Protein backbone atom coordinates (compact mmCIF):
# COMPACT_ATOMS: atom_id res chain seq x y z
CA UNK A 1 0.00 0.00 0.00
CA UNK A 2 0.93 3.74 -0.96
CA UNK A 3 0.53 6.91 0.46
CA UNK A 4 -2.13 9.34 -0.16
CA UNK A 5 -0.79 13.17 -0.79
CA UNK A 6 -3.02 15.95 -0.05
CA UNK A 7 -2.14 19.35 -2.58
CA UNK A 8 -3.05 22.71 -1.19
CA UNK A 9 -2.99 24.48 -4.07
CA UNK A 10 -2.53 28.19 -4.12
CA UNK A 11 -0.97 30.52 -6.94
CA UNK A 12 2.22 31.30 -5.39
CA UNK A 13 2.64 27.73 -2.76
CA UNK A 14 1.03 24.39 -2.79
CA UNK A 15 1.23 23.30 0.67
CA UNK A 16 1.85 18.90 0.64
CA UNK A 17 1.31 16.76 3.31
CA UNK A 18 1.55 12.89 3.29
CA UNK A 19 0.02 9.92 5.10
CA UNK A 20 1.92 6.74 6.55
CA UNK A 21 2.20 3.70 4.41
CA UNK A 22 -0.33 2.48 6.27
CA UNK A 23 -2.47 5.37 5.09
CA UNK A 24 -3.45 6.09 8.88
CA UNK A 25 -1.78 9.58 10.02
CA UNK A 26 -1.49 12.82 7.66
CA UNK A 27 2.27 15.10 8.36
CA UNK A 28 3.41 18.05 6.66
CA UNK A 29 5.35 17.38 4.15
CA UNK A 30 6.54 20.51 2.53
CA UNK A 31 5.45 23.74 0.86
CA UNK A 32 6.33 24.36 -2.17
CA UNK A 33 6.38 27.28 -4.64
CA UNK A 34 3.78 26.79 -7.64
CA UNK A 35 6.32 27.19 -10.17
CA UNK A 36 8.39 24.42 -9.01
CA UNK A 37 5.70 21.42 -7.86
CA UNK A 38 6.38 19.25 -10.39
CA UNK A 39 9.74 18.97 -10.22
CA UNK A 40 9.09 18.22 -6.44
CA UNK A 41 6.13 15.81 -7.25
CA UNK A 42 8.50 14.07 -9.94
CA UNK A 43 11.45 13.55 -7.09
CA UNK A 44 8.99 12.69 -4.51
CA UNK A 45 6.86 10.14 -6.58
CA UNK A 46 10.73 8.53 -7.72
CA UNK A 47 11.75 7.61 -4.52
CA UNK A 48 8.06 7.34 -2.82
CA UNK A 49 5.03 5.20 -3.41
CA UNK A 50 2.12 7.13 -3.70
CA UNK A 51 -1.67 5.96 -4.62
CA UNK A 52 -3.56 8.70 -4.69
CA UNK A 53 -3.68 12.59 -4.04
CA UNK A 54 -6.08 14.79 -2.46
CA UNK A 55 -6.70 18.27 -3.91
CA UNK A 56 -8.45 20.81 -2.13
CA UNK A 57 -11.74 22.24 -3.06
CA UNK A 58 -12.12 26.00 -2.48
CA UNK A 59 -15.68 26.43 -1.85
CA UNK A 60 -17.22 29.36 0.16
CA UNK A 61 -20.19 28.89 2.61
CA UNK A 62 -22.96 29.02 0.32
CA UNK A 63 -21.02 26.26 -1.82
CA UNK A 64 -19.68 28.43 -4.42
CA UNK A 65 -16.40 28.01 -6.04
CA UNK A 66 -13.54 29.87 -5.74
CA UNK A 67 -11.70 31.85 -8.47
CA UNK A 68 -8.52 29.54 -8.00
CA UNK A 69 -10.41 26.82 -9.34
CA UNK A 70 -9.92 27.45 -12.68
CA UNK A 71 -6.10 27.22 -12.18
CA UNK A 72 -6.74 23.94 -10.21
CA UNK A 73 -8.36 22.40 -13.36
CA UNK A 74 -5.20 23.04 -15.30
CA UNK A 75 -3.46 21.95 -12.37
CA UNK A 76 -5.16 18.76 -11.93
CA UNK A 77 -5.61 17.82 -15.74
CA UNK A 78 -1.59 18.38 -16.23
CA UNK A 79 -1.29 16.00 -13.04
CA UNK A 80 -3.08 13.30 -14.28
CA UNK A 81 -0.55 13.73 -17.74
CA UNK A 82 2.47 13.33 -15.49
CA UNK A 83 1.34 11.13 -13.01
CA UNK A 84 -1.71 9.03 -14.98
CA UNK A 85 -1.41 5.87 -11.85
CA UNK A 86 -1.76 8.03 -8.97
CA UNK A 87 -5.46 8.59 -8.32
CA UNK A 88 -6.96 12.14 -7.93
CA UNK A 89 -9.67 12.82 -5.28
CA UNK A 90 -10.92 16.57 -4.32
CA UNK A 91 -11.95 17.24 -0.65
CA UNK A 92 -13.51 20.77 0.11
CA UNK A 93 -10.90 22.38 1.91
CA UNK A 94 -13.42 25.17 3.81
CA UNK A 95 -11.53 27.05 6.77
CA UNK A 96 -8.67 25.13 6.55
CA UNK A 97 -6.40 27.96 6.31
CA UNK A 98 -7.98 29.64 9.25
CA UNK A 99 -7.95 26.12 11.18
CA UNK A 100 -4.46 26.24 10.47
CA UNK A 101 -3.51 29.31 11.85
CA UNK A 102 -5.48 28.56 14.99
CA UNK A 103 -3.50 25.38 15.33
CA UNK A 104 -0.31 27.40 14.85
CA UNK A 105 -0.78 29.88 17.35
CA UNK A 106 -2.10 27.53 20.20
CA UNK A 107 1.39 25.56 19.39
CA UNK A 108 3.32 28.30 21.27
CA UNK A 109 5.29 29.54 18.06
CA UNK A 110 6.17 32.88 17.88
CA UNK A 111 4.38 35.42 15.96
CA UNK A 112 6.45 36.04 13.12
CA UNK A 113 6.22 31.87 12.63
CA UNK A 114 2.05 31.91 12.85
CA UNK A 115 2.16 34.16 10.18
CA UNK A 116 4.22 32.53 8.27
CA UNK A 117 2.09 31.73 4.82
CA UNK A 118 4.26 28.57 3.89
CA UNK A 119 4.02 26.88 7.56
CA UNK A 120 -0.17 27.89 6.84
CA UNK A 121 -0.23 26.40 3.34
CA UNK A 122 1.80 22.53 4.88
CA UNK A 123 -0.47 22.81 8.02
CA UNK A 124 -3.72 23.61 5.57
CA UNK A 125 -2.62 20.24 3.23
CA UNK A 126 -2.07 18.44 6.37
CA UNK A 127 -6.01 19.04 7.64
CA UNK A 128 -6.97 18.51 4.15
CA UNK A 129 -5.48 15.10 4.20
CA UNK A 130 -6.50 13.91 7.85
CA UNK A 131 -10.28 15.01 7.37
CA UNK A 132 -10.00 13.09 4.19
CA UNK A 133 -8.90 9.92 5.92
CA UNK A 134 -11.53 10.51 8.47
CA UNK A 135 -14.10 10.61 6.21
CA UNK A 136 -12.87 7.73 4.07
CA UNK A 137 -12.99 5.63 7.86
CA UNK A 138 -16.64 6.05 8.04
């Protein structure tokens, strides 16, 4: 068995977290500039075994998408080009970003780090991925 990758896309960083091999517990992984993801994926994917990938959803409250979507599609479709045997699943990814700052700032880090946008974007991928596996459980 594989792990599952979550992808929290954004235009400027893609936050990435990963599960076990067991596909049990979701960890940050890394975030990584837009620009450069596929060359990470492509390294990663080499010297990892992974089955599928989350990709967040960016819906608002009333279930709207968000503008980013349209450069998820083109994300996404040029995924499944590079990497056609890892699966794709999307997973609404509503207040994760806010979760994740929460999380950060009860952790005792400093202010400068709970505002850091890249620790936000891993942490974001890494709730994406564990309410994911939660709801797969059920």
């Amino acid at each position: 068995m594989g792990k599952i990758m979550a992808i929290d896309y954004g235009k400027k960083r893609c936050g990435i977290a990963v599960t076990d091999d067991l596909q049990i517990i979701a960890s940050g992984l890394e975030t990584v500039s837009t620009d450069a993801v596929f060359d990470f994926l492509k390294r990663y994917f080499s010297q990892n075994q992974v089955d599928s990938a989350v990709i967040g959803l960016p819906v608002d409250l009333k279930g709207n998408l968000s503008e980013v979507e349209t450069d998820i599609q083109k994300f996404i479709l040029t995924f499944k080009n590079e990497f056609p045997e890892v699966m794709v699943h999307r997973f609404d990814e509503r207040f994760t970003s806010k979760m994740a700052s929460f999380f950060i700032s009860q952790s005792g880090k400093s202010k400068k780090k709970r505002e850091d946008k890249a620790l936000i974007d891993k942490v974001s991928a890494t709730i994406i991925l564990q309410n994911y596996l939660e709801q797969k459980q059920k």
